[in-house]
Amino acid sequence: MRRETMTNVGMLQPGTSEYEAFLSRDQRIVYARYKDRRADIFLLEQGQAEAQREFTRANLECMMPDCSDRRLTTVSRSHSGRRDGFRHFAKGHGNHSPESLNHQQAKLAVASWITRRHSGLLVQLEELVGARDRVADVLVTSVTSGKRMAIEIQYSEMSIAQWRERHESYANMDVADLWLLGHTTLSTDAHGKVELTSLHRAMLKAGSRLLWINPITEEIGVVWADLARRACPRRTCFHGERDQYWALPSGADDDGWVQLVRLDDCLLRWGDIETPSPLGSAESVKQWELLCDRAHERELRLGETRLSRQAAAYRRPITPATKEPAVPARDAVLCGRCGGVLKDREVQVWGVHADPKCHLRW
């Protein structure tokens, strides 16, 4: 049932080709730089290895900073369903560590994506920020407002203290920080549920989103929480359907699943990445928010009604649930109409109650 639900909204499922491709630890070189203009990046598209082989040998080179022999050629793997890529022309060279290679290619993928999708932004790699030797993997600066955002790619292990120190350092410099975790660090259980670490929870508590990047597939992994398993942000309504999801909120320890989104389908925002929602279109999100607001208002009205009823109940005199009939004394004078006790002496003289509601007992 859970896996069918995730299929409906494009959640990442173990055992699928998309799952295997995104989490693959296979080492691939798909980015290169031009020999004559090293600031420009070339991405080898899938299925183009043979067509680009001569162009690669003549015009491209390895983009790794510490490469000893930058000459490249292409390797065609698409016929077997695997990713095409580059390899070093000279054997024995290019033994770059997978972590370093993924980190460098992720920086290039992000920089290339921002340049394609956004104008008016200055994109710089490995740029110094401030006077504390803080170097951002990718520094984005608005040419109009001057606002800056640091994008950090994190493939290596990092403690909560290290992350918090860097996060607060950027905040003190008025620089927004966006963290993209390496795809090889993502771990899920057999059902596709993300296994949150203490670092993930610390990031959520600080207001950061959990995002993973795979530069080979050019995808972002976004964590979503199941609407059917949690309330709205106000925690007052549970109107979500089984196959609707919402962004995992800050500070939450809820179950989360990963949706894969292509980089080109995302937009860069101040300190965040805007990704397509599993809820569908923007209109669907507005409809969900409208339902949330209505449910919240309904809960408020019901709460006010309950309070008014409770207040009225406190004001009413407490009466016993059952009232035992009064047993008249032996010398009591009874009403000739209703049989009730005549307490007032003047009424006793007449023998009946003066109350017009007193009815004759048949």
mmCIF file with all atom_site columns, C-alpha atoms in Angstrom, residues 14-118:
data_model
loop_
_atom_site.group_PDB
_atom_site.id
_atom_site.type_symbol
_atom_site.label_atom_id
_atom_site.label_alt_id
_atom_site.label_comp_id
_atom_site.label_asym_id
_atom_site.label_entity_id
_atom_site.label_seq_id
_atom_site.pdbx_PDB_ins_code
_atom_site.Cartn_x
_atom_site.Cartn_y
_atom_site.Cartn_z
_atom_site.occupancy
_atom_site.B_iso_or_equiv
_atom_site.pdbx_formal_charge
_atom_site.auth_seq_id
_atom_site.auth_comp_id
_atom_site.auth_asym_id
_atom_site.auth_atom_id
_atom_site.pdbx_PDB_model_num
ATOM 1   C CA . PRO A 1 14  ? 13.822 1.082  -3.661  1.00 0.00 ? 14  PRO A CA 1
ATOM 2   C CA . GLY A 1 15  ? 14.354 -1.365 -6.495  1.00 0.00 ? 15  GLY A CA 1
ATOM 3   C CA . THR A 1 16  ? 13.511 1.054  -9.310  1.00 0.00 ? 16  THR A CA 1
ATOM 4   C CA . SER A 1 17  ? 15.980 2.217  -11.941 1.00 0.00 ? 17  SER A CA 1
ATOM 5   C CA . GLU A 1 18  ? 15.577 5.827  -10.761 1.00 0.00 ? 18  GLU A CA 1
ATOM 6   C CA . TYR A 1 19  ? 16.441 4.808  -7.204  1.00 0.00 ? 19  TYR A CA 1
ATOM 7   C CA . GLU A 1 20  ? 19.505 2.842  -8.281  1.00 0.00 ? 20  GLU A CA 1
ATOM 8   C CA . ALA A 1 21  ? 20.730 5.632  -10.580 1.00 0.00 ? 21  ALA A CA 1
ATOM 9   C CA . PHE A 1 22  ? 20.380 8.397  -7.999  1.00 0.00 ? 22  PHE A CA 1
ATOM 10  C CA . LEU A 1 23  ? 22.087 6.474  -5.190  1.00 0.00 ? 23  LEU A CA 1
ATOM 11  C CA . SER A 1 24  ? 24.713 4.851  -7.426  1.00 0.00 ? 24  SER A CA 1
ATOM 12  C CA . ARG A 1 25  ? 28.288 5.065  -6.169  1.00 0.00 ? 25  ARG A CA 1
ATOM 13  C CA . ASP A 1 26  ? 29.766 4.345  -9.590  1.00 0.00 ? 26  ASP A CA 1
ATOM 14  C CA . GLN A 1 27  ? 32.486 6.824  -10.485 1.00 0.00 ? 27  GLN A CA 1
ATOM 15  C CA . ARG A 1 28  ? 31.623 8.814  -13.597 1.00 0.00 ? 28  ARG A CA 1
ATOM 16  C CA . ILE A 1 29  ? 33.177 11.917 -15.146 1.00 0.00 ? 29  ILE A CA 1
ATOM 17  C CA . VAL A 1 30  ? 30.514 13.779 -17.128 1.00 0.00 ? 30  VAL A CA 1
ATOM 18  C CA . TYR A 1 31  ? 31.841 17.355 -16.822 1.00 0.00 ? 31  TYR A CA 1
ATOM 19  C CA . ALA A 1 32  ? 34.926 18.820 -18.496 1.00 0.00 ? 32  ALA A CA 1
ATOM 20  C CA . ARG A 1 33  ? 36.278 22.298 -19.109 1.00 0.00 ? 33  ARG A CA 1
ATOM 21  C CA . TYR A 1 34  ? 37.463 23.952 -22.308 1.00 0.00 ? 34  TYR A CA 1
ATOM 22  C CA . LYS A 1 35  ? 41.211 24.194 -22.830 1.00 0.00 ? 35  LYS A CA 1
ATOM 23  C CA . ASP A 1 36  ? 41.087 27.771 -24.113 1.00 0.00 ? 36  ASP A CA 1
ATOM 24  C CA . ARG A 1 37  ? 38.407 29.117 -21.739 1.00 0.00 ? 37  ARG A CA 1
ATOM 25  C CA . ARG A 1 38  ? 38.572 27.233 -18.480 1.00 0.00 ? 38  ARG A CA 1
ATOM 26  C CA . ALA A 1 39  ? 35.677 29.083 -16.900 1.00 0.00 ? 39  ALA A CA 1
ATOM 27  C CA . ASP A 1 40  ? 33.272 27.421 -19.354 1.00 0.00 ? 40  ASP A CA 1
ATOM 28  C CA . ILE A 1 41  ? 31.969 23.943 -18.572 1.00 0.00 ? 41  ILE A CA 1
ATOM 29  C CA . PHE A 1 42  ? 30.990 21.171 -20.981 1.00 0.00 ? 42  PHE A CA 1
ATOM 30  C CA . LEU A 1 43  ? 28.469 18.468 -20.005 1.00 0.00 ? 43  LEU A CA 1
ATOM 31  C CA . LEU A 1 44  ? 28.563 15.205 -21.942 1.00 0.00 ? 44  LEU A CA 1
ATOM 32  C CA . GLU A 1 45  ? 24.971 14.227 -22.665 1.00 0.00 ? 45  GLU A CA 1
ATOM 33  C CA . GLN A 1 46  ? 23.895 10.603 -22.501 1.00 0.00 ? 46  GLN A CA 1
ATOM 34  C CA . GLY A 1 47  ? 24.294 8.833  -25.840 1.00 0.00 ? 47  GLY A CA 1
ATOM 35  C CA . GLN A 1 48  ? 26.777 11.408 -27.211 1.00 0.00 ? 48  GLN A CA 1
ATOM 36  C CA . ALA A 1 49  ? 30.077 9.735  -26.277 1.00 0.00 ? 49  ALA A CA 1
ATOM 37  C CA . GLU A 1 50  ? 30.978 8.535  -29.760 1.00 0.00 ? 50  GLU A CA 1
ATOM 38  C CA . ALA A 1 51  ? 29.817 11.730 -31.495 1.00 0.00 ? 51  ALA A CA 1
ATOM 39  C CA . GLN A 1 52  ? 31.844 13.943 -29.122 1.00 0.00 ? 52  GLN A CA 1
ATOM 40  C CA . ARG A 1 53  ? 35.035 11.859 -28.969 1.00 0.00 ? 53  ARG A CA 1
ATOM 41  C CA . GLU A 1 54  ? 37.128 13.850 -31.443 1.00 0.00 ? 54  GLU A CA 1
ATOM 42  C CA . PHE A 1 55  ? 35.798 17.161 -30.127 1.00 0.00 ? 55  PHE A CA 1
ATOM 43  C CA . THR A 1 56  ? 36.736 16.093 -26.601 1.00 0.00 ? 56  THR A CA 1
ATOM 44  C CA . ARG A 1 57  ? 40.310 15.193 -27.484 1.00 0.00 ? 57  ARG A CA 1
ATOM 45  C CA . ALA A 1 58  ? 40.821 18.488 -29.319 1.00 0.00 ? 58  ALA A CA 1
ATOM 46  C CA . ASN A 1 59  ? 39.025 20.969 -27.066 1.00 0.00 ? 59  ASN A CA 1
ATOM 47  C CA . LEU A 1 60  ? 38.329 19.620 -23.567 1.00 0.00 ? 60  LEU A CA 1
ATOM 48  C CA . GLU A 1 61  ? 40.335 18.731 -20.480 1.00 0.00 ? 61  GLU A CA 1
ATOM 49  C CA . CYS A 1 62  ? 39.828 17.424 -16.949 1.00 0.00 ? 62  CYS A CA 1
ATOM 50  C CA . MET A 1 63  ? 38.265 19.931 -14.558 1.00 0.00 ? 63  MET A CA 1
ATOM 51  C CA . MET A 1 64  ? 39.796 18.522 -11.343 1.00 0.00 ? 64  MET A CA 1
ATOM 52  C CA . PRO A 1 65  ? 42.177 21.066 -9.713  1.00 0.00 ? 65  PRO A CA 1
ATOM 53  C CA . ASP A 1 66  ? 44.894 18.513 -8.873  1.00 0.00 ? 66  ASP A CA 1
ATOM 54  C CA . CYS A 1 67  ? 44.908 16.523 -12.132 1.00 0.00 ? 67  CYS A CA 1
ATOM 55  C CA . SER A 1 68  ? 48.404 15.625 -13.384 1.00 0.00 ? 68  SER A CA 1
ATOM 56  C CA . ASP A 1 69  ? 47.379 14.815 -16.976 1.00 0.00 ? 69  ASP A CA 1
ATOM 57  C CA . ARG A 1 70  ? 44.219 16.578 -18.117 1.00 0.00 ? 70  ARG A CA 1
ATOM 58  C CA . ARG A 1 71  ? 43.818 14.915 -21.528 1.00 0.00 ? 71  ARG A CA 1
ATOM 59  C CA . LEU A 1 72  ? 40.398 13.277 -21.942 1.00 0.00 ? 72  LEU A CA 1
ATOM 60  C CA . THR A 1 73  ? 38.505 10.979 -24.261 1.00 0.00 ? 73  THR A CA 1
ATOM 61  C CA . THR A 1 74  ? 34.970 9.591  -24.095 1.00 0.00 ? 74  THR A CA 1
ATOM 62  C CA . VAL A 1 75  ? 33.556 6.201  -23.097 1.00 0.00 ? 75  VAL A CA 1
ATOM 63  C CA . SER A 1 76  ? 30.259 4.977  -24.551 1.00 0.00 ? 76  SER A CA 1
ATOM 64  C CA . ARG A 1 77  ? 28.166 2.987  -22.071 1.00 0.00 ? 77  ARG A CA 1
ATOM 65  C CA . SER A 1 78  ? 24.632 3.965  -23.120 1.00 0.00 ? 78  SER A CA 1
ATOM 66  C CA . HIS A 1 79  ? 24.146 0.738  -25.121 1.00 0.00 ? 79  HIS A CA 1
ATOM 67  C CA . SER A 1 80  ? 24.274 -1.176 -21.813 1.00 0.00 ? 80  SER A CA 1
ATOM 68  C CA . GLY A 1 81  ? 21.989 1.263  -20.012 1.00 0.00 ? 81  GLY A CA 1
ATOM 69  C CA . ARG A 1 82  ? 24.823 2.922  -18.102 1.00 0.00 ? 82  ARG A CA 1
ATOM 70  C CA . ARG A 1 83  ? 25.922 6.546  -18.181 1.00 0.00 ? 83  ARG A CA 1
ATOM 71  C CA . ASP A 1 84  ? 28.317 7.771  -20.872 1.00 0.00 ? 84  ASP A CA 1
ATOM 72  C CA . GLY A 1 85  ? 31.303 9.690  -19.575 1.00 0.00 ? 85  GLY A CA 1
ATOM 73  C CA . PHE A 1 86  ? 34.853 10.890 -19.965 1.00 0.00 ? 86  PHE A CA 1
ATOM 74  C CA . ARG A 1 87  ? 38.022 9.045  -19.037 1.00 0.00 ? 87  ARG A CA 1
ATOM 75  C CA . HIS A 1 88  ? 41.627 10.140 -18.933 1.00 0.00 ? 88  HIS A CA 1
ATOM 76  C CA . PHE A 1 89  ? 43.495 9.538  -22.160 1.00 0.00 ? 89  PHE A CA 1
ATOM 77  C CA . ALA A 1 90  ? 46.659 8.373  -20.420 1.00 0.00 ? 90  ALA A CA 1
ATOM 78  C CA . LYS A 1 91  ? 46.334 5.224  -18.360 1.00 0.00 ? 91  LYS A CA 1
ATOM 79  C CA . GLY A 1 92  ? 47.273 5.510  -14.708 1.00 0.00 ? 92  GLY A CA 1
ATOM 80  C CA . HIS A 1 93  ? 46.174 9.130  -14.468 1.00 0.00 ? 93  HIS A CA 1
ATOM 81  C CA . GLY A 1 94  ? 42.987 10.627 -13.108 1.00 0.00 ? 94  GLY A CA 1
ATOM 82  C CA . ASN A 1 95  ? 42.724 8.456  -10.021 1.00 0.00 ? 95  ASN A CA 1
ATOM 83  C CA . HIS A 1 96  ? 40.596 11.037 -8.274  1.00 0.00 ? 96  HIS A CA 1
ATOM 84  C CA . SER A 1 97  ? 38.771 9.985  -5.121  1.00 0.00 ? 97  SER A CA 1
ATOM 85  C CA . PRO A 1 98  ? 35.011 9.488  -5.610  1.00 0.00 ? 98  PRO A CA 1
ATOM 86  C CA . GLU A 1 99  ? 34.258 12.040 -2.887  1.00 0.00 ? 99  GLU A CA 1
ATOM 87  C CA . SER A 1 100 ? 36.424 14.738 -4.488  1.00 0.00 ? 100 SER A CA 1
ATOM 88  C CA . LEU A 1 101 ? 35.128 13.972 -7.974  1.00 0.00 ? 101 LEU A CA 1
ATOM 89  C CA . ASN A 1 102 ? 31.475 14.099 -6.902  1.00 0.00 ? 102 ASN A CA 1
ATOM 90  C CA . HIS A 1 103 ? 32.076 17.296 -4.941  1.00 0.00 ? 103 HIS A CA 1
ATOM 91  C CA . GLN A 1 104 ? 33.726 19.065 -7.881  1.00 0.00 ? 104 GLN A CA 1
ATOM 92  C CA . GLN A 1 105 ? 31.115 17.927 -10.398 1.00 0.00 ? 105 GLN A CA 1
ATOM 93  C CA . ALA A 1 106 ? 28.269 18.965 -8.080  1.00 0.00 ? 106 ALA A CA 1
ATOM 94  C CA . LYS A 1 107 ? 29.722 22.484 -7.890  1.00 0.00 ? 107 LYS A CA 1
ATOM 95  C CA . LEU A 1 108 ? 29.898 22.638 -11.673 1.00 0.00 ? 108 LEU A CA 1
ATOM 96  C CA . ALA A 1 109 ? 26.355 21.279 -12.027 1.00 0.00 ? 109 ALA A CA 1
ATOM 97  C CA . VAL A 1 110 ? 24.966 23.907 -9.639  1.00 0.00 ? 110 VAL A CA 1
ATOM 98  C CA . ALA A 1 111 ? 26.893 26.764 -11.242 1.00 0.00 ? 111 ALA A CA 1
ATOM 99  C CA . SER A 1 112 ? 25.804 25.704 -14.727 1.00 0.00 ? 112 SER A CA 1
ATOM 100 C CA . TRP A 1 113 ? 22.164 25.367 -13.634 1.00 0.00 ? 113 TRP A CA 1
ATOM 101 C CA . ILE A 1 114 ? 22.057 28.819 -12.021 1.00 0.00 ? 114 ILE A CA 1
ATOM 102 C CA . THR A 1 115 ? 23.636 30.411 -15.088 1.00 0.00 ? 115 THR A CA 1
ATOM 103 C CA . ARG A 1 116 ? 21.067 28.771 -17.380 1.00 0.00 ? 116 ARG A CA 1
ATOM 104 C CA . ARG A 1 117 ? 18.005 29.500 -15.251 1.00 0.00 ? 117 ARG A CA 1
ATOM 105 C CA . HIS A 1 118 ? 18.737 32.938 -13.805 1.00 0.00 ? 118 HIS A CA 1
#
